[in-house]
Amino acid sequence: MLNEKLVQDIVKEVVAKLNLGEGETGMGIFTDMNDAIAAAKKAQAVLQKMSMDQREKIITNIRRKTMENAETFARMGVEETGMGNVGHKILKHRLVAEKTPGTEDIKTTAWSGDRGLTLVEMGPFGVIGAITPCTNPSETVICNSIGMIAGGNAVVFNPHPAAIKTSNFAVRMINEASLEAGGPENVVCSLVKPTLQSSEIMMKHKDIPLIAATGGPGVVTAVLSSGKRGIGAGAGNPPVVVDESADIRKAAEDIINGCTFDNNLPCIAEKEVVALNSVTDELIHYMVSEQGCYMASKEEQAKLQATVLTPKGLNRKCVGKSAKVLLSMIGVEVPDSIRCIIFEGEKEHPLISEELMMPILGIVRATDFDDAVEKAVWLEHGNRHSAHIHSKNVDNITKYAKAIDTAILVKNGPSYSAIGFGGEGYCTFTIASRTGEGLTSAATFTKRRRCVMCDSLCIR
Ligand code: NAD
């Protein structure tokens, strides 16, 4: 007699092995969250038995394929989400491939002495649930995968539905990379159609011990209420302070380069400026005359506000659009050289206090440095995410750093130097602002285990 369950399983497996376009299953893509988790669990059991060297081979292959596909990912992301800039997205994928830490981040601590040898090792959690945003979709999937696999974990993603094609293209690529390097299939998994319900299943599933959520406040709160351990990489609204000791011309250049990167989509990007009154005019002069900024009039500010902020909140059609497109939406035509819209306003101005994720940069005047700090802290809304400053006054920088208490604070450079682009240090697209891990890496996705040998193995 035919075993129906067995037949169904074989059919599922065969379908899964076929080559796979958008919306199809296979190579890590499932229709059901429970099936995705079960497959990832099997893959993790294989991964855990592999040597660190083999894990690293998988990661090396993911890096290589990401470099090869950087332009495809960039074009696909812009086309699918309607957000961002192809050139900058290519750079982001190269950055992820080159600077996301791999197994070298997994380190052992040892104590050896008369009473023996004690080790603390970083072990895998198992299957990690990961929720990813539409603003850096494949960047986050690839970055999370490299770190989580380096830590010995498999991953189940519940990506943003608005970026599912791009996110799942990354999931397939990672599984291809794993298979080619002798690793398991389904080392990362995702769904054809992720929903809030599928993420709820993930959050409650017994085989998911850790959830990493990258996105706005809603998702981080949901994950932190799930009863599981959660890594919460939430929203930001990074202010940049400019004081009178700064190189104002360079500050204008760095701020506009950071603010316009990928049309202001990165959560770390400069979202508003707080400048000392004594340097504000000079800063604006350089922004307009040398950095392609358009100074919006009061009337244009009102039109922009009505366009980008609806009664229900942020107009998603404006997020990640270029300054030229945003201006054309209010009937203002400008040349391609215009890359940022600036204006002066009070900190309470909705285009200044809201996290817009588009190249609209409000400038708030401060009477002195203490006033600047107070305004910047208010504008950061307690996210404890990112803040920036242009200053050569170490006392001012220290005062600001202590007051704003963010995971990232860039001094005298564009915001993206925080993730290793033109700055020292590694790259990540998951900055755990809410839960305090800061810039995540492979080590973040491991648990510490103490291994003690009494009275032996000390050979000093
Ligand atoms: P979003 O919050 O709309 O979506 C992020 C993810 O969460 C998506 O997969 C979405 O489907 C899911 N989601 C949303 N609400 C949920 C809920 N209640 N339960 C379960 N899942 C839920 O964010 P977005 O527009 O994709 O990305 C932009 C936001 O993310 C900005 O606020 C930005 O600052 C933030 N962000 C933070 C980081 C970081 O590292 N801290 C990185 C990128 C983006």
Coordinates of C-alpha atoms and ligand atoms in Angstrom, one line a residue:
M1 CA 0.0 0.0 0.0
L2 CA 1.2 3.5 -0.8
N3 CA 2.4 5.5 2.1
E4 CA 0.8 8.9 1.2
K5 CA 2.9 10.9 3.6
L6 CA 6.1 9.4 2.0
V7 CA 4.8 10.2 -1.5
Q8 CA 4.0 13.8 -0.5
D9 CA 7.5 14.2 1.0
I10 CA 9.2 12.8 -2.1
V11 CA 7.1 15.1 -4.4
K12 CA 8.0 18.1 -2.1
E13 CA 11.7 17.2 -2.3
V14 CA 11.7 16.8 -6.1
V15 CA 9.9 20.1 -6.6
A16 CA 12.3 21.7 -4.2
K17 CA 15.3 20.5 -6.3
L18 CA 13.9 22.0 -9.6
N19 CA 15.3 25.2 -10.7
L20 CA 13.5 28.1 -9.3
G21 CA 12.3 31.4 -10.2
E22 CA 10.4 34.0 -8.4
G23 CA 7.5 32.7 -6.3
E24 CA 8.7 29.1 -6.5
T25 CA 9.8 26.8 -3.8
G26 CA 13.2 25.1 -3.5
M27 CA 16.8 26.2 -2.6
G28 CA 15.6 27.3 0.8
I29 CA 12.2 28.8 -0.2
F30 CA 9.1 27.2 1.3
T31 CA 5.4 27.9 1.4
D32 CA 5.0 27.0 5.0
M33 CA 6.9 28.4 8.0
N34 CA 6.9 25.1 9.9
D35 CA 8.4 23.3 6.9
A36 CA 11.1 26.0 6.6
I37 CA 12.1 25.7 10.2
A38 CA 12.2 21.9 10.0
A39 CA 14.4 22.0 6.9
A40 CA 16.7 24.6 8.6
K41 CA 17.0 22.4 11.6
K42 CA 18.2 19.5 9.5
A43 CA 20.7 21.7 7.8
Q44 CA 22.0 23.1 11.1
A45 CA 22.6 19.5 12.3
V46 CA 24.9 19.0 9.3
L47 CA 26.5 22.4 9.7
Q48 CA 27.3 21.7 13.3
K49 CA 29.2 18.6 12.4
M50 CA 31.4 20.4 9.8
S51 CA 34.8 21.9 10.7
M52 CA 35.3 25.6 11.1
D53 CA 37.4 25.5 8.0
Q54 CA 34.4 24.1 6.1
R55 CA 32.1 26.7 7.5
E56 CA 34.6 29.4 6.3
K57 CA 34.6 27.8 2.8
I58 CA 30.8 28.3 2.6
I59 CA 31.3 31.9 3.7
T60 CA 34.1 32.6 1.2
N61 CA 31.7 31.3 -1.5
I62 CA 28.9 33.6 -0.3
R63 CA 31.3 36.5 -0.5
R64 CA 32.4 35.6 -4.0
K65 CA 28.9 35.2 -5.3
T66 CA 27.7 38.4 -3.6
M67 CA 30.5 40.3 -5.4
E68 CA 29.5 38.7 -8.7
N69 CA 25.9 39.5 -8.2
A70 CA 26.2 42.9 -6.6
E71 CA 24.8 44.7 -9.6
T72 CA 21.9 42.3 -10.1
F73 CA 21.0 42.7 -6.4
A74 CA 21.2 46.4 -6.7
R75 CA 19.0 46.6 -9.8
M76 CA 16.5 44.1 -8.4
G77 CA 16.3 45.9 -5.1
V78 CA 15.6 49.3 -6.7
E79 CA 13.2 47.9 -9.2
E80 CA 11.2 45.8 -6.7
T81 CA 11.0 48.4 -3.9
G82 CA 11.2 51.6 -5.9
M83 CA 13.7 52.9 -3.3
G84 CA 17.3 53.7 -3.3
N85 CA 20.1 54.1 -5.9
V86 CA 21.7 51.4 -8.0
G87 CA 25.2 52.7 -7.8
H88 CA 25.1 53.0 -4.0
K89 CA 23.4 49.6 -3.6
I90 CA 26.3 48.0 -5.6
L91 CA 28.7 49.5 -3.1
K92 CA 26.6 48.3 -0.2
H93 CA 26.7 44.7 -1.5
R94 CA 30.5 44.9 -2.0
L95 CA 30.9 46.2 1.5
V96 CA 28.8 43.3 2.9
A97 CA 30.9 40.8 0.9
E98 CA 34.2 42.2 1.9
K99 CA 33.7 43.4 5.5
T100 CA 31.1 41.3 7.3
P101 CA 33.1 39.2 9.8
G102 CA 33.2 35.4 9.3
T103 CA 34.5 32.6 11.5
E104 CA 37.5 34.7 12.6
D105 CA 35.0 36.4 14.9
I106 CA 34.4 33.2 16.8
K107 CA 37.0 33.2 19.6
T108 CA 37.8 31.1 22.6
T109 CA 38.8 32.5 26.0
A110 CA 41.1 30.3 28.1
W111 CA 42.4 30.2 31.7
S112 CA 45.1 27.7 32.4
G113 CA 46.8 27.2 35.8
D114 CA 47.4 24.8 38.7
R115 CA 43.8 23.7 38.8
G116 CA 43.6 22.8 35.1
L117 CA 42.2 24.4 32.0
T118 CA 38.9 26.3 31.5
L119 CA 37.6 27.5 28.1
V120 CA 34.7 29.7 27.1
E121 CA 33.7 28.8 23.6
M122 CA 31.1 30.4 21.4
G123 CA 28.5 27.8 20.3
P124 CA 25.6 28.0 17.9
F125 CA 22.1 28.7 19.0
G126 CA 20.7 26.4 16.4
V127 CA 18.1 27.9 14.0
I128 CA 17.8 31.7 14.3
G129 CA 14.7 33.5 13.1
A130 CA 15.5 36.7 11.3
I131 CA 13.2 39.4 10.2
T132 CA 14.6 41.8 7.6
P133 CA 13.6 45.3 6.3
C134 CA 12.7 46.5 2.8
T135 CA 15.3 49.3 2.9
N136 CA 18.4 47.1 2.7
P137 CA 16.8 43.8 1.8
S138 CA 19.5 41.6 0.3
E139 CA 22.2 43.4 2.1
T140 CA 20.6 42.4 5.4
V141 CA 19.9 38.8 4.3
I142 CA 23.5 38.3 3.2
C143 CA 25.0 40.1 6.2
N144 CA 22.9 38.1 8.7
S145 CA 23.6 34.8 6.9
I146 CA 27.4 35.3 6.9
G147 CA 27.4 36.1 10.6
M148 CA 24.9 33.4 11.6
I149 CA 26.5 30.6 9.6
A150 CA 29.9 31.6 10.9
G151 CA 28.5 31.0 14.3
G152 CA 27.3 27.6 13.3
N153 CA 23.6 28.4 12.9
A154 CA 21.0 27.9 10.2
V155 CA 18.6 30.8 9.6
V156 CA 14.9 31.1 8.8
F157 CA 14.0 34.5 7.3
N158 CA 10.7 36.2 7.3
P159 CA 11.6 39.1 5.0
H160 CA 9.7 42.2 4.3
P161 CA 6.9 41.3 1.8
A162 CA 7.7 44.5 -0.3
A163 CA 11.2 43.1 -1.0
I164 CA 10.5 39.4 -1.2
K165 CA 11.9 38.8 -4.7
T166 CA 15.3 40.4 -3.9
S167 CA 15.5 38.8 -0.4
N168 CA 14.7 35.4 -1.7
F169 CA 17.2 35.8 -4.6
A170 CA 19.8 36.2 -1.8
V171 CA 18.5 33.1 0.1
R172 CA 18.8 31.0 -3.1
M173 CA 22.3 32.3 -3.8
I174 CA 23.4 31.5 -0.3
N175 CA 22.1 27.9 -0.5
E176 CA 23.9 27.6 -3.9
A177 CA 27.0 28.8 -2.3
S178 CA 26.7 26.3 0.5
L179 CA 26.0 23.4 -1.8
E180 CA 29.0 24.3 -4.0
A181 CA 31.3 24.5 -1.0
G182 CA 30.2 21.1 0.3
G183 CA 27.7 22.5 2.8
P184 CA 24.0 21.6 3.3
E185 CA 21.0 23.0 1.3
N186 CA 18.5 25.0 3.4
V187 CA 21.2 26.5 5.6
V188 CA 19.1 29.6 5.2
C189 CA 15.4 29.4 4.5
S190 CA 12.6 31.8 3.6
L191 CA 9.0 31.8 2.4
V192 CA 7.4 32.4 -0.9
K193 CA 4.9 34.7 0.8
P194 CA 6.0 35.9 4.3
T195 CA 3.2 37.5 6.4
L196 CA 2.7 38.7 9.9
Q197 CA 1.1 35.3 10.7
S198 CA 4.2 33.4 9.5
S199 CA 6.4 35.7 11.6
E200 CA 4.2 34.9 14.6
I201 CA 4.6 31.2 13.9
M202 CA 8.4 31.7 13.9
M203 CA 8.3 33.7 17.1
K204 CA 6.4 31.0 18.9
H205 CA 8.2 27.9 17.4
K206 CA 10.0 25.6 19.8
D207 CA 13.0 25.2 17.5
I208 CA 13.7 28.9 17.3
P209 CA 15.7 30.0 20.4
L210 CA 16.8 33.4 19.1
I211 CA 15.2 36.0 16.9
A212 CA 17.0 38.9 15.2
A213 CA 14.7 41.7 14.1
T214 CA 15.9 44.5 11.8
G215 CA 13.3 47.1 11.2
G216 CA 11.1 49.8 12.7
P217 CA 9.7 50.0 16.2
G218 CA 6.8 47.7 15.6
V219 CA 8.8 44.6 14.7
V220 CA 11.3 45.1 17.5
T221 CA 8.5 45.4 20.1
A222 CA 6.8 42.3 18.7
V223 CA 10.0 40.3 19.0
L224 CA 10.8 41.5 22.4
S225 CA 7.3 40.6 23.5
S226 CA 7.6 37.1 22.1
G227 CA 9.1 35.4 25.2
K228 CA 12.2 34.4 23.2
R229 CA 15.6 35.9 23.3
G230 CA 15.5 38.8 20.9
I231 CA 18.1 41.0 19.2
G232 CA 16.4 44.2 18.4
A233 CA 17.8 46.4 15.6
G234 CA 15.3 49.2 15.6
A235 CA 14.6 52.6 14.1
G236 CA 17.0 55.6 14.2
N237 CA 16.7 59.3 13.5
P238 CA 20.4 60.3 13.6
P239 CA 21.1 64.0 14.2
V240 CA 24.4 65.5 13.2
V241 CA 25.8 68.4 15.3
V242 CA 28.2 71.0 13.9
D243 CA 30.1 73.3 16.2
E244 CA 32.4 76.2 15.6
S245 CA 35.6 74.2 15.8
A246 CA 34.7 72.0 12.8
D247 CA 36.0 72.3 9.3
I248 CA 32.7 73.7 8.0
R249 CA 33.4 73.1 4.3
K250 CA 34.3 69.4 4.9
A251 CA 31.4 69.0 7.3
A252 CA 29.0 70.2 4.5
E253 CA 30.5 67.6 2.1
D254 CA 30.5 64.7 4.6
I255 CA 27.0 65.4 5.8
I256 CA 25.5 65.6 2.3
N257 CA 27.5 62.5 1.2
G258 CA 26.1 60.5 4.2
C259 CA 22.6 61.9 3.9
T260 CA 22.2 61.1 0.2
F261 CA 23.8 57.7 0.3
D262 CA 21.2 55.2 -1.2
N263 CA 18.8 58.1 -1.0
N264 CA 19.0 58.2 2.8
L265 CA 17.7 54.7 3.3
P266 CA 20.3 53.5 5.8
C267 CA 19.2 53.7 9.4
I268 CA 22.5 55.3 10.3
A269 CA 22.3 58.1 7.7
E270 CA 22.2 61.8 8.7
K271 CA 18.5 62.7 9.1
E272 CA 18.8 66.3 10.5
V273 CA 21.5 68.9 11.4
V274 CA 21.8 70.9 14.6
A275 CA 24.4 73.6 13.9
L276 CA 25.7 76.4 16.2
N277 CA 24.2 79.7 15.1
S278 CA 27.7 81.1 14.5
V279 CA 28.4 78.5 11.7
T280 CA 25.0 77.8 10.2
D281 CA 25.1 80.3 7.4
E282 CA 28.6 79.1 6.3
L283 CA 27.4 75.5 6.4
I284 CA 24.4 76.2 4.3
H285 CA 26.5 78.3 1.9
Y286 CA 28.8 75.2 1.2
M287 CA 25.8 72.8 1.0
V288 CA 24.2 74.9 -1.7
S289 CA 27.2 76.2 -3.6
E290 CA 29.3 73.0 -3.5
Q291 CA 27.2 70.0 -2.5
G292 CA 24.2 70.1 -4.8
C293 CA 21.6 71.1 -2.2
Y294 CA 18.3 72.8 -3.0
M295 CA 17.1 75.3 -0.4
A296 CA 13.3 74.8 0.0
S297 CA 11.1 77.9 0.6
K298 CA 8.4 77.9 3.3
E299 CA 5.8 77.2 0.6
E300 CA 7.8 74.3 -0.8
Q301 CA 8.3 72.9 2.7
A302 CA 4.6 72.9 3.3
K303 CA 4.0 71.1 0.0
L304 CA 6.7 68.6 0.8
Q305 CA 5.2 68.0 4.2
A306 CA 1.8 67.3 2.7
T307 CA 3.3 65.0 0.2
V308 CA 5.7 62.9 2.3
L309 CA 3.7 62.8 5.5
T310 CA 0.1 61.6 5.2
P311 CA -2.4 61.5 8.1
K312 CA -1.6 57.8 8.5
G313 CA 2.2 58.6 8.7
L314 CA 5.0 58.3 6.3
N315 CA 4.1 58.1 2.6
R316 CA 5.9 55.0 1.6
K317 CA 5.9 56.1 -2.1
C318 CA 8.4 58.9 -1.1
V319 CA 10.8 56.8 1.0
G320 CA 14.1 56.2 -0.7
K321 CA 13.4 58.6 -3.6
S322 CA 16.0 61.0 -4.9
A323 CA 15.8 64.8 -4.2
K324 CA 14.9 65.4 -7.9
V325 CA 12.0 63.0 -7.8
L326 CA 10.7 64.4 -4.5
L327 CA 10.9 67.9 -5.8
S328 CA 9.1 66.9 -9.0
M329 CA 6.3 65.5 -6.8
I330 CA 5.6 69.1 -5.6
G331 CA 6.0 70.6 -9.1
V332 CA 9.6 71.8 -8.9
E333 CA 11.9 70.7 -11.6
V334 CA 15.7 70.7 -10.9
P335 CA 18.8 69.4 -12.7
D336 CA 20.3 66.0 -11.9
S337 CA 23.0 67.7 -9.9
I338 CA 20.6 68.4 -7.1
R339 CA 21.0 65.6 -4.6
C340 CA 19.5 66.9 -1.3
I341 CA 16.7 69.2 -0.2
I342 CA 17.6 71.4 2.8
F343 CA 15.7 74.0 4.8
E344 CA 15.9 75.7 8.2
G345 CA 13.4 75.0 10.9
E346 CA 12.7 74.3 14.6
K347 CA 13.3 70.8 15.9
E348 CA 9.6 70.2 16.2
H349 CA 9.1 70.6 12.4
P350 CA 7.6 67.3 11.2
L351 CA 10.1 67.0 8.4
I352 CA 12.9 67.3 11.0
S353 CA 11.6 65.2 13.9
E354 CA 10.2 62.3 11.8
E355 CA 12.5 59.5 10.5
L356 CA 11.9 60.2 6.7
M357 CA 14.5 58.0 5.0
M358 CA 14.7 60.4 2.0
P359 CA 17.2 63.2 1.2
I360 CA 15.3 66.0 3.0
L361 CA 17.6 67.5 5.6
G362 CA 16.3 70.1 8.0
I363 CA 18.8 72.4 9.8
V364 CA 18.1 73.5 13.3
R365 CA 20.0 76.4 14.8
A366 CA 21.5 76.2 18.3
T367 CA 22.5 79.1 20.5
D368 CA 25.5 77.3 22.1
F369 CA 26.9 73.8 22.4
D370 CA 24.7 72.8 25.3
D371 CA 21.6 73.9 23.4
A372 CA 22.8 71.8 20.4
V373 CA 23.2 68.7 22.6
E374 CA 19.8 69.2 24.1
K375 CA 18.2 69.5 20.7
A376 CA 20.1 66.6 19.2
V377 CA 19.2 64.3 22.1
W378 CA 15.5 65.3 21.7
L379 CA 15.6 64.6 18.0
E380 CA 17.2 61.1 18.5
H381 CA 14.0 60.2 20.4
G382 CA 15.8 57.9 22.8
N383 CA 16.4 55.3 20.1
R384 CA 20.0 55.1 21.2
H385 CA 20.8 54.2 17.6
S386 CA 23.2 56.6 15.8
A387 CA 24.4 60.2 16.0
H388 CA 27.2 62.2 14.4
I389 CA 29.2 65.3 15.0
H390 CA 31.7 67.6 13.3
S391 CA 33.9 69.1 15.8
K392 CA 37.6 69.3 16.8
N393 CA 36.8 70.1 20.4
V394 CA 37.3 66.9 22.4
D395 CA 35.4 68.2 25.4
N396 CA 32.4 69.0 23.2
I397 CA 32.6 65.5 21.5
T398 CA 32.8 63.8 24.9
K399 CA 29.9 65.8 26.3
Y400 CA 27.7 64.9 23.3
A401 CA 28.7 61.2 23.3
K402 CA 27.7 60.8 26.9
A403 CA 24.5 62.7 26.6
I404 CA 23.2 61.0 23.4
D405 CA 24.4 57.5 24.4
T406 CA 24.0 55.9 20.9
A407 CA 25.3 52.6 19.5
I408 CA 27.1 54.7 16.8
L409 CA 28.7 58.1 17.0
V410 CA 30.7 59.2 13.9
K411 CA 33.0 62.2 14.4
N412 CA 34.2 64.2 11.4
G413 CA 33.1 61.9 8.6
P414 CA 30.0 60.7 6.7
S415 CA 27.7 58.4 8.6
Y416 CA 28.5 55.4 6.5
S417 CA 32.1 55.3 7.9
A418 CA 30.4 53.7 10.9
I419 CA 29.8 50.5 8.9
G420 CA 33.3 50.3 7.5
F421 CA 32.8 52.3 4.4
G422 CA 35.7 54.8 4.5
G423 CA 36.1 54.1 8.2
E424 CA 37.9 51.4 10.2
G425 CA 36.0 48.4 11.5
Y426 CA 33.7 45.8 10.2
C427 CA 30.3 46.0 8.4
T428 CA 26.9 45.1 9.5
F429 CA 23.4 46.0 8.4
T430 CA 21.9 44.9 11.8
I431 CA 22.6 47.5 14.5
A432 CA 21.1 46.2 17.7
S433 CA 20.3 49.6 19.1
R434 CA 17.3 48.6 21.3
T435 CA 18.9 45.5 22.9
G436 CA 22.4 46.8 23.3
E437 CA 24.5 44.4 21.3
G438 CA 25.4 47.3 19.0
L439 CA 26.9 46.4 15.6
T440 CA 26.2 42.7 15.3
S441 CA 28.7 40.1 14.0
A442 CA 29.1 36.4 14.1
A443 CA 30.0 36.5 17.8
T444 CA 26.6 38.1 18.6
F445 CA 24.8 35.0 17.2
T446 CA 26.5 32.6 19.5
K447 CA 26.1 31.5 23.1
R448 CA 28.9 31.3 25.5
R449 CA 29.7 27.8 26.9
R450 CA 32.3 27.1 29.7
C451 CA 34.3 23.9 29.4
V452 CA 36.3 23.0 32.4
M453 CA 39.1 20.4 32.9
C454 CA 40.1 20.0 36.5
D455 CA 43.7 19.5 37.5
S456 CA 44.9 18.5 34.0
L457 CA 45.9 19.9 30.6
C458 CA 47.9 22.8 32.1
I459 CA 51.2 22.1 30.5
R460 CA 53.1 25.3 31.5
Ligands
NAD1 P1 9.4 47.8 8.9 O1 9.4 47.9 10.4 O2 8.2 48.2 8.1 O3 9.7 46.3 8.5 C1 10.8 45.5 9.0 C2 10.4 44.1 9.1 O4 9.5 43.8 10.1 C3 9.7 43.5 7.8 O5 10.1 42.2 7.5 C4 8.2 43.6 8.3 O6 7.4 42.7 7.5 C5 8.3 43.2 9.7 N1 7.3 43.7 10.6 C6 6.8 44.9 10.8 N2 5.9 45.0 11.8 C7 5.9 43.7 12.3 C8 5.2 43.1 13.4 N3 4.3 43.8 14.2 N4 5.4 41.8 13.7 C9 6.2 41.1 12.9 N5 6.9 41.6 11.9 C10 6.8 42.9 11.6 O7 10.7 48.6 8.5 P2 11.3 48.9 7.0 O8 10.5 50.0 6.4 O9 11.4 47.6 6.2 O10 12.7 49.4 7.4 C11 12.9 50.7 7.8 C12 13.0 50.8 9.3 O11 13.9 49.9 9.8 C13 13.5 52.2 9.8 O12 12.8 52.5 10.9 C14 15.0 51.9 10.0 O13 15.6 52.8 10.9 C15 15.0 50.5 10.6 N6 16.2 49.8 10.3 C16 17.0 49.6 11.4 C17 18.2 48.9 11.2 C18 19.1 48.6 12.3 O14 20.1 48.0 12.1 N7 18.9 49.1 13.5 C19 18.6 48.5 9.9 C20 17.7 48.8 8.8 C21 16.5 49.5 9.1

